[in-house]
C-alpha positions as a Python dict, from the first residue, in 0.01 Angstrom:
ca = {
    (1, 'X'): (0, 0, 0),
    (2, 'X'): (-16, -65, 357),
    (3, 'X'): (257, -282, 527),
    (4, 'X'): (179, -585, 610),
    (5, 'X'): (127, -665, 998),
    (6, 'X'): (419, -864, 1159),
    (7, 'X'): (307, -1172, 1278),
    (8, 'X'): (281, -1131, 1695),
    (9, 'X'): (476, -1367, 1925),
    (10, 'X'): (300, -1564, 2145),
    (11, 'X'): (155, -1482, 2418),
    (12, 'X'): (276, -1674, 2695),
    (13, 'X'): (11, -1934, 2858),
    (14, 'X'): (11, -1755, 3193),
    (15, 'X'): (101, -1368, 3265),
    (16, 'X'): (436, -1266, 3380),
    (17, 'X'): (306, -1194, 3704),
    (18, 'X'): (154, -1507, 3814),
    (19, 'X'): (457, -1704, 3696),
    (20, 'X'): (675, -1517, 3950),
    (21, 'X'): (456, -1566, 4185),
    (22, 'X'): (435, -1901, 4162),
    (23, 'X'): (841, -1955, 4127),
    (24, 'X'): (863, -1769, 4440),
    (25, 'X'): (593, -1955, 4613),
    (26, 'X'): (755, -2297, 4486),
    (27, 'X'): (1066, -2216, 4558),
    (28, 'X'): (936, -2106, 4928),
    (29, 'X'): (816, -2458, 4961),
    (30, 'X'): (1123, -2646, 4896),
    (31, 'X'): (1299, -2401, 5107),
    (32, 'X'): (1119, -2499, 5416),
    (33, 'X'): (1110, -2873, 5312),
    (34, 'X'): (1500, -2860, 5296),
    (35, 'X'): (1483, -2720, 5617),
    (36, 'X'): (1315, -2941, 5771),
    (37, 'X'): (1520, -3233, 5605),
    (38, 'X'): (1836, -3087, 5699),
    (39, 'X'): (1932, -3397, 5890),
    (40, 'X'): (1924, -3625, 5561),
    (41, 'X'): (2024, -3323, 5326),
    (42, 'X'): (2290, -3152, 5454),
    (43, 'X'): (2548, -3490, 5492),
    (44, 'X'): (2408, -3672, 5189),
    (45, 'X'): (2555, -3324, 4978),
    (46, 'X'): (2838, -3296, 5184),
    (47, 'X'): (2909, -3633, 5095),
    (48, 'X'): (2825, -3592, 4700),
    (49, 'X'): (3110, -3282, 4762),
    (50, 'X'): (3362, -3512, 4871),
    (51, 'X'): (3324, -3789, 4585),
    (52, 'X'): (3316, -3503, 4373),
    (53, 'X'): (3619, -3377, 4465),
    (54, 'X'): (3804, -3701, 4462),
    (55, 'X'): (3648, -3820, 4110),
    (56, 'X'): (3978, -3689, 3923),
    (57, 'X'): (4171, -3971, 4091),
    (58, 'X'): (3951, -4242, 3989),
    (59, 'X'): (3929, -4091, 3607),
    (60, 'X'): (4322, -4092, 3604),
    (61, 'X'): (4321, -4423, 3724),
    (62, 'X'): (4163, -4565, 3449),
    (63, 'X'): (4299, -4340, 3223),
    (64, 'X'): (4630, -4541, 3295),
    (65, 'X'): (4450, -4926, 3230),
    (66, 'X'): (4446, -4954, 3630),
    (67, 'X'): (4102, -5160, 3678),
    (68, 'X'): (3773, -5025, 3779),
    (69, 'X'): (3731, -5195, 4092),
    (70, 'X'): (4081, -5093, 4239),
    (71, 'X'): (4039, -4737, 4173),
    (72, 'X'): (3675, -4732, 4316),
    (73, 'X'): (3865, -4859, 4620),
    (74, 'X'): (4158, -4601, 4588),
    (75, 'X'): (3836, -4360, 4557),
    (76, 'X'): (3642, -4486, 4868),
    (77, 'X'): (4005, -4465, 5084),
    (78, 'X'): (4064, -4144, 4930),
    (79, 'X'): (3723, -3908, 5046),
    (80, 'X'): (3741, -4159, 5365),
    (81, 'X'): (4057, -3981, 5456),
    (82, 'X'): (3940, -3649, 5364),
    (83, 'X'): (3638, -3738, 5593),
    (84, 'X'): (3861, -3823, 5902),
    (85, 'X'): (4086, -3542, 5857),
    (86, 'X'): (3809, -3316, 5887),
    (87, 'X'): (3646, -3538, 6192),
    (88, 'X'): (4004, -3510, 6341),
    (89, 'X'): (3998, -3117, 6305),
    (90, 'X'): (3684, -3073, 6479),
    (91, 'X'): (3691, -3302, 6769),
    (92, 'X'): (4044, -3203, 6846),
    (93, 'X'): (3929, -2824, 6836),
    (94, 'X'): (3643, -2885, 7048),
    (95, 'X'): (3839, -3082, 7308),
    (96, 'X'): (4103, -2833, 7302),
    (97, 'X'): (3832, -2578, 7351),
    (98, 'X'): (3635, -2741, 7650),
    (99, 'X'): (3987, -2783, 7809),
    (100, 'X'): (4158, -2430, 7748),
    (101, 'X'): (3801, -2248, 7871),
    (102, 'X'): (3753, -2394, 8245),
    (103, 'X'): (4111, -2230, 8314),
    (104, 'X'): (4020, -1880, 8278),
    (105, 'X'): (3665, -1914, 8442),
    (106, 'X'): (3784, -1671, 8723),
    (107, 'X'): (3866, -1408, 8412),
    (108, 'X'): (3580, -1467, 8241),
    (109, 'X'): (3328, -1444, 8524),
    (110, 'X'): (3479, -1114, 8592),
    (111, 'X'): (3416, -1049, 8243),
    (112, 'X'): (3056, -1080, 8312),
    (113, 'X'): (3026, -910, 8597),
    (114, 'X'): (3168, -592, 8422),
    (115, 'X'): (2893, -639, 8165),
    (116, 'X'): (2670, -711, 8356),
    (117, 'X'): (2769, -358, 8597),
    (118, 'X'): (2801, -163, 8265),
    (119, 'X'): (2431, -220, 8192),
    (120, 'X'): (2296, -149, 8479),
    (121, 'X'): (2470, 190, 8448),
    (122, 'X'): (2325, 249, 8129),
    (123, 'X'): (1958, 171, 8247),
    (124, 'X'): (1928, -229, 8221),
    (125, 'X'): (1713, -397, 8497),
    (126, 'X'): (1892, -618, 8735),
    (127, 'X'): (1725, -903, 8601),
    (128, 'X'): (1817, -836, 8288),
    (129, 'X'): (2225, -759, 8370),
    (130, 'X'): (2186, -1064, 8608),
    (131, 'X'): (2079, -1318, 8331),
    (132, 'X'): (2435, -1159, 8110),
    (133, 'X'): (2652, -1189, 8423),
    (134, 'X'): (2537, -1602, 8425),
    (135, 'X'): (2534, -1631, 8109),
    (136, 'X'): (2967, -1606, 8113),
    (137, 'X'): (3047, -1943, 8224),
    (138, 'X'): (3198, -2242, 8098),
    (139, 'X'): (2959, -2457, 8106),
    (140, 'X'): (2719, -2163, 7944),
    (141, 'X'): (2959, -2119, 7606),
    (142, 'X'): (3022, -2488, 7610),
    (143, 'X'): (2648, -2573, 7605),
    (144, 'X'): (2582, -2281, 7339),
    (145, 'X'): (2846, -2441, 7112),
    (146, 'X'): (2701, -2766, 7153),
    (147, 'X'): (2387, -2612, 7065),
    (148, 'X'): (2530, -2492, 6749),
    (149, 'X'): (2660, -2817, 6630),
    (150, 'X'): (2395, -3040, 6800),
    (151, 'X'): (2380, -3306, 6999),
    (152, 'X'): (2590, -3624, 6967),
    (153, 'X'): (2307, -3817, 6883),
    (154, 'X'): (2262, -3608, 6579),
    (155, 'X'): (2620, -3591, 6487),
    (156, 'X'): (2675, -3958, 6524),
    (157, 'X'): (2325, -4013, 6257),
    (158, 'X'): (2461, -3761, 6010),
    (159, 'X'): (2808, -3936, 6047),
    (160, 'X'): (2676, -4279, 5989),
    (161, 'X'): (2528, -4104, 5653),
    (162, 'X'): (2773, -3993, 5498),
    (163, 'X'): (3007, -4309, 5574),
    (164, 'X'): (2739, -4480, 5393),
    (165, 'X'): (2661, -4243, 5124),
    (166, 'X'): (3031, -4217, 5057),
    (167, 'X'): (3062, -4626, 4980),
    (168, 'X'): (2726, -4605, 4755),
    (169, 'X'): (2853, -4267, 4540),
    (170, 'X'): (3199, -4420, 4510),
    (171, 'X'): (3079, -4753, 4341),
    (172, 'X'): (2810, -4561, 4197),
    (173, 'X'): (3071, -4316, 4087),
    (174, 'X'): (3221, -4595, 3854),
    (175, 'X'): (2918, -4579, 3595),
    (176, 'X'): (2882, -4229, 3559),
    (177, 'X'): (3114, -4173, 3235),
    (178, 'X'): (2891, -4423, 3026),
    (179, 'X'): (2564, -4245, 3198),
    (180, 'X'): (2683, -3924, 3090),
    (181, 'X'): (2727, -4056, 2752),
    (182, 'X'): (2394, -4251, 2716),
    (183, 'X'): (2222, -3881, 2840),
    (184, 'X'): (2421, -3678, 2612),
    (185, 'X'): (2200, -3861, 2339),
    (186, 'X'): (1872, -3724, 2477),
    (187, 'X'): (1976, -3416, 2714),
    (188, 'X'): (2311, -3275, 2632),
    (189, 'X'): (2183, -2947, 2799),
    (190, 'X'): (2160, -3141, 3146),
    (191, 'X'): (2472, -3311, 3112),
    (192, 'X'): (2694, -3002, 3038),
    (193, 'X'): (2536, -2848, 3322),
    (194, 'X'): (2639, -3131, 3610),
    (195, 'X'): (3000, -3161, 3415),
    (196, 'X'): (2995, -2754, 3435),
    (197, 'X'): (2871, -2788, 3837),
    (198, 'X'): (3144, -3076, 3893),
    (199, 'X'): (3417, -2854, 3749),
    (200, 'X'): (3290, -2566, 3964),
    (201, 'X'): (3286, -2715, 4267),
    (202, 'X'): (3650, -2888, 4254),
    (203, 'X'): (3754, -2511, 4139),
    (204, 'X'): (3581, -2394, 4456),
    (205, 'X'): (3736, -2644, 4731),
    (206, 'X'): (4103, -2619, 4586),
    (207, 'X'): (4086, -2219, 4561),
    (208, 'X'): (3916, -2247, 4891),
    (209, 'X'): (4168, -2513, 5062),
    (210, 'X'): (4480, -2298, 4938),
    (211, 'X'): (4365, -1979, 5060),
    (212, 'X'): (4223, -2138, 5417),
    (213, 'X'): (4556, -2316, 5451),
    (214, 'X'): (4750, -1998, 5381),
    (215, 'X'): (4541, -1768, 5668),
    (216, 'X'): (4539, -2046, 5888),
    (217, 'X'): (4911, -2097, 5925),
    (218, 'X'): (4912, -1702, 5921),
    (219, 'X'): (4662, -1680, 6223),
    (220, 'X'): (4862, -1936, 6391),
    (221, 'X'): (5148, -1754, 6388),
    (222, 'X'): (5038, -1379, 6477),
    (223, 'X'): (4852, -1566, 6803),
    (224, 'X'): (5186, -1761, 6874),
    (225, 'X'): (5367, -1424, 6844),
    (226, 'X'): (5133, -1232, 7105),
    (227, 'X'): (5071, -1529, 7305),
    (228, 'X'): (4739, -1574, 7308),
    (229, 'X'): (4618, -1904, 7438),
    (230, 'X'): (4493, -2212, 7192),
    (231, 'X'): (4663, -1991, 6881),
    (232, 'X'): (4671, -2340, 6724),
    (233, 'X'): (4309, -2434, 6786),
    (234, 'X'): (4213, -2035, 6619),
    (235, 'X'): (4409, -2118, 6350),
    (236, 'X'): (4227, -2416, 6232),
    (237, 'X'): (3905, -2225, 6330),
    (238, 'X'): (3993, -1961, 6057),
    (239, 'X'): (4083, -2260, 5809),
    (240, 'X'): (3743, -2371, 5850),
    (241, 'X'): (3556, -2016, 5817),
    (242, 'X'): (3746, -1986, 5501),
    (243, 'X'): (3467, -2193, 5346),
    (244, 'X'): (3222, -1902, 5462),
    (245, 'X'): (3246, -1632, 5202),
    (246, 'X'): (3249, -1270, 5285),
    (247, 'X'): (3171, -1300, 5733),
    (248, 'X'): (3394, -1646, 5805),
    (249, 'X'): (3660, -1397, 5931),
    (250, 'X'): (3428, -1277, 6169),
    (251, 'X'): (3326, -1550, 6330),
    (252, 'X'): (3687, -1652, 6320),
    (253, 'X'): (3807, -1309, 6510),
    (254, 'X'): (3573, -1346, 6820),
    (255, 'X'): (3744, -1592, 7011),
    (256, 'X'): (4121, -1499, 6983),
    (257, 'X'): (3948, -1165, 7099),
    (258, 'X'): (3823, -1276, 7357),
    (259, 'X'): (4125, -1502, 7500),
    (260, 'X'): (4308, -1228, 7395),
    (261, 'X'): (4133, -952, 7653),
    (262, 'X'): (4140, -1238, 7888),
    (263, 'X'): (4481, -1264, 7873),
    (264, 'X'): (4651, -910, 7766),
    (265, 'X'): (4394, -703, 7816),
    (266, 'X'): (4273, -435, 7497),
    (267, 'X'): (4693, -389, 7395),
    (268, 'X'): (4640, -700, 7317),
    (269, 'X'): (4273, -684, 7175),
    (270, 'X'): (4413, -353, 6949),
    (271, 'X'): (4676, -570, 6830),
    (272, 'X'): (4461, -903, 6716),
    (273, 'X'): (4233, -626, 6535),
    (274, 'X'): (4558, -429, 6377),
    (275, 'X'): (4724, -719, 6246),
    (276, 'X'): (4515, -1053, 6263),
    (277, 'X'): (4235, -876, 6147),
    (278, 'X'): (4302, -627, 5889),
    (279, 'X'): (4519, -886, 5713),
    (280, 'X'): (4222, -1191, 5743),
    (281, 'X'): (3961, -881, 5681),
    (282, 'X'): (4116, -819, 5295),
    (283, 'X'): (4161, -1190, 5243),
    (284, 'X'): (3798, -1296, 5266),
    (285, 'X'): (3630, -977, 5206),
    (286, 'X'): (3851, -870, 4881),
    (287, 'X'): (4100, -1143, 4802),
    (288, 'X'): (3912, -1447, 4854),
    (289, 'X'): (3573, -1295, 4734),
    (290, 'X'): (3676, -1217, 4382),
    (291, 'X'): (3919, -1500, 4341),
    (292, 'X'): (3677, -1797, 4450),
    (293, 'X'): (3413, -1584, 4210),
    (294, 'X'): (3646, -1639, 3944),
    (295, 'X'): (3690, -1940, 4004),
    (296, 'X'): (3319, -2022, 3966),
    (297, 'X'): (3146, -1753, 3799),
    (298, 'X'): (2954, -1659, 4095),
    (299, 'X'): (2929, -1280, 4154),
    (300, 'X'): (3022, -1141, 4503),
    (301, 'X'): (2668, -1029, 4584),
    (302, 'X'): (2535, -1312, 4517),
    (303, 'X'): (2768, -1538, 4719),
    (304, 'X'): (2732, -1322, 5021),
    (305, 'X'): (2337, -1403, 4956),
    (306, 'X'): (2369, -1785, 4929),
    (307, 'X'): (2564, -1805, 5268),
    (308, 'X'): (2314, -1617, 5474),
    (309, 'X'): (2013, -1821, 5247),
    (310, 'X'): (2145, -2145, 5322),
    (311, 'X'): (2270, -2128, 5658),
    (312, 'X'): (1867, -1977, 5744),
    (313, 'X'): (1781, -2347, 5605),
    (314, 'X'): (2002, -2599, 5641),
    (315, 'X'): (2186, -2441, 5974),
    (316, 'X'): (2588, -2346, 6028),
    (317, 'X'): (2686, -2624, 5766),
    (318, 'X'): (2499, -2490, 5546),
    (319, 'X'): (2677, -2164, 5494),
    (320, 'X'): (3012, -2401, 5433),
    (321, 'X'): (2815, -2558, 5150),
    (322, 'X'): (2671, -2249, 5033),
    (323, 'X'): (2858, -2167, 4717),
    (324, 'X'): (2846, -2563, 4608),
    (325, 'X'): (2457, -2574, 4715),
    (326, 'X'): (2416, -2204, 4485),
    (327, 'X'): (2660, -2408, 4208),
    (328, 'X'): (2408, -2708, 4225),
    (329, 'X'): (2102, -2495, 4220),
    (330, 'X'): (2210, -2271, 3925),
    (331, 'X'): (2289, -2583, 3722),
    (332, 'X'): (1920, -2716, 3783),
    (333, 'X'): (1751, -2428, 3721),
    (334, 'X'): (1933, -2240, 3422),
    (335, 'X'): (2272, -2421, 3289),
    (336, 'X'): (2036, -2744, 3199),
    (337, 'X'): (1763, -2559, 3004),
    (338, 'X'): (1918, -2335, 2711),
    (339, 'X'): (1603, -2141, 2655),
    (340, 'X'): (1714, -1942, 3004),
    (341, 'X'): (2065, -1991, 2999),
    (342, 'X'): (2086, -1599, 2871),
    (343, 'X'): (2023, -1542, 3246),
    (344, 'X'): (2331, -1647, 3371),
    (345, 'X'): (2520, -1346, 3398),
    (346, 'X'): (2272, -1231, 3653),
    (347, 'X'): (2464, -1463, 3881),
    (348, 'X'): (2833, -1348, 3795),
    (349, 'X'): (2937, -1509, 3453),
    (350, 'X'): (3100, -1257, 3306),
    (351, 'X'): (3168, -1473, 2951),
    (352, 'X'): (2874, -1353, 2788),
    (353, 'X'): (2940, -958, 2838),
    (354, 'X'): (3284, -960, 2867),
    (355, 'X'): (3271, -738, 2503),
    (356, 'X'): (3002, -481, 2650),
    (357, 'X'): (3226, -440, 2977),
    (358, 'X'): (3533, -375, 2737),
    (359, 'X'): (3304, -130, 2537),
    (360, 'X'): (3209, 54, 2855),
    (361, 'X'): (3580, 65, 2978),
    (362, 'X'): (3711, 222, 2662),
    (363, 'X'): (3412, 482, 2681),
    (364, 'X'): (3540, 577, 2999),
    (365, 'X'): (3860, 618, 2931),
    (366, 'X'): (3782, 840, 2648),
    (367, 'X'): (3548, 1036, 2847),
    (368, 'X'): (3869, 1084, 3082),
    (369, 'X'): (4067, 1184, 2776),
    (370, 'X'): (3837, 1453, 2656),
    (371, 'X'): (3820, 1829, 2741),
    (372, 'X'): (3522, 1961, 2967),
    (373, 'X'): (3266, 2161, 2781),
    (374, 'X'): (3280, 2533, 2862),
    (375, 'X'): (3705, 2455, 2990),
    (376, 'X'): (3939, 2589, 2720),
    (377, 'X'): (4170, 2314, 2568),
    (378, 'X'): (4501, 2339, 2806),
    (379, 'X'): (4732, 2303, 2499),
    (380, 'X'): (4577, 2525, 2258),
    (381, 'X'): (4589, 2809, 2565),
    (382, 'X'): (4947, 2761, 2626),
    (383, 'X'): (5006, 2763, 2235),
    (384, 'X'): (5209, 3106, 2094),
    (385, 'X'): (5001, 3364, 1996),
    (386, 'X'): (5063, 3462, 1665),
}
């Protein structure tokens, strides 16, 4: 008697194929619409960060019987100060900056003008070495940074945003317990996702914060020690490029290098590399790397993929929000729908296969244990003949 057929899964409505495509082209879309909503995205999720973060006050607030409206308020004062801190940090730097560059104009021009001579030896037009040599002046780097961060217009708009989207999340903020529990009901999928992403991203920012405070006071000091000018203002640079995974150091480097060869000349350019560098170089590109990852499950690969991804759309803040942006996209699109969950440790969650990565590391260790075929056992060579 013939076995009986299995029954066939199936088949799914649409081939594999076209599905990708279609994911990729969708996902294509809503990159370029982010992009060209940057203005309203990029400070309404900074702003959803910072209630985030300060959420565990309000919960251990009322945890305690202390009412709902005073620790909405405690809430609101809380991210507001977190808010102005960082304002603080960035207009002080960039006054600081503006201030400390017009000194050394002489220096730098002359900086240009070797450039500018060392391409022409090397076959550059004169045009061409021209347009370098004017490009090193203050005004020129000031206006470039400016460019970077946009206007003031545009600053002041995404400002007023998040001011106001701070208020409306914090008040908000007071219902979401009892929404959570009403969804749990009907989605509990979704809901452990966003607690999962919350959790995530207030791992993130404290790992984050301690490490960026740590390197910054470092940096500060190393400058102090070989005098290079504005070691303070470089030092809360590199706290800030913390939050870039994997190249905020070298952002951070380039302008304590170049103060530094203003200043010192390369002795002190060799020593900024030697110490500032290879020190900040294994903190975010080992250190910080595999102990944010940790901290969120996110693999190293991928994390060096979401900061050049999101600072293509949403510009230089986005690769500061890049690991909470990946967080918040991974919880949409697999952590709220079990039927694709198993393809979460594609993105670094190492829970799932912790067992097979223990398997594999006891098989090597074995294989390191075991003789070489064809190589006579060392002991039983060195054993007495009889």
């Amino acid at each position: 008697m013939e076995p009986e057929p299995s029954e066939s899964s199936p088949r799914p409505a649409l081939p594999r194929t076209v599905t990708i495509l279609l994911f990729l082209a969708g996902a294509t879309v809503v990159a370029f619409g982010l992009g060209a909503m940057r203005g309203i995205v990029t400070p309404v999720f900074f702003a959803f960060v910072l209630t985030l973060c300060v959420h565990p006050i309000r919960r251990w607030m009322q945890a305690r019987g202390i009412s709902r409206g005073i620790a909405t308020g405690t809430t609101i004062a809380a991210v507001f100060g977190l808010l102005i801190a960082f304002a603080t940090i960035l207009i002080a730097s960039l006054a600081q900056f503006s201030a400390l560059l017009p000194q050394y104009a002489p220096q730098v021009s002359q900086l240009g003008a070797s450039i500018a001579a060392t391409l022409e030896s090397v076959g550059f037009g004169p045009e061409q070495a021209q347009e370098v040599m004017n490009g090193f002046t203050p005004g020129r780097i000031i206006g470039f940074l400016g460019g970077l961060l946009g206007n003031i217009a545009s600053l002041m708009g995404s400002l007023v945003i998040i001011l106001t989207m701070l208020i409306l999340m914090a008040v908000d903020g007071s219902r979401v317990p009892a929404i959570l529990t009403h969804l749990t009901y009907h989605r509990p999928a979704v809901v452990s996702s966003f607690i999962g992403f919350g959790t995530g991203v207030r791992r993130y920012m404290v790992a984050t914060t301690v490490l960026g405070i740590a390197q910054g006071l470092f940096n500060w000091l190393v400058l102090v020690i070989l005098q290079v000018p504005g070691a303070l203002l470089w030092g809360l640079l590199s706290f800030i490029c913390s939050f870039i995974p994997n190249i905020g150091y070298f952002i951070a480097i380039v302008p304590p290098l170049f103060f530094g060869f203003l200043t010192g000349g390369w002795p002190t350019v060799w020593a900024i590399i030697i110490i500032y560098g290879g020190i900040n170089s294994v903190i975010q590109s080992i250190v910080q790397p595999k102990y944010v990852g940790n901290a969120v499950s996110l693999s190293e690969t991928l994390t060096f993929v979401s900061v050049l991804f999101w600072a293509v759309v949403l510009g230089p803040v986005g690769a500061i929000l890049a690991v909470p942006l990946t967080l918040f996209a991974r919880a949409i699109l697999l952590d709220s729908d079990p039927s694709i969950s198993w393809w979460r440790p594609l993105t670094g969650d190492k829970k799932d296969v912790e067992l097979l990565l223990k398997q594999e590391d006891d098989a090597i260790r074995a294989r390191r244990g075991r003789p070489r075929p064809g190589r006579p056992d060392t002991d039983a060579g060195n054993a007495p003949k009889a």
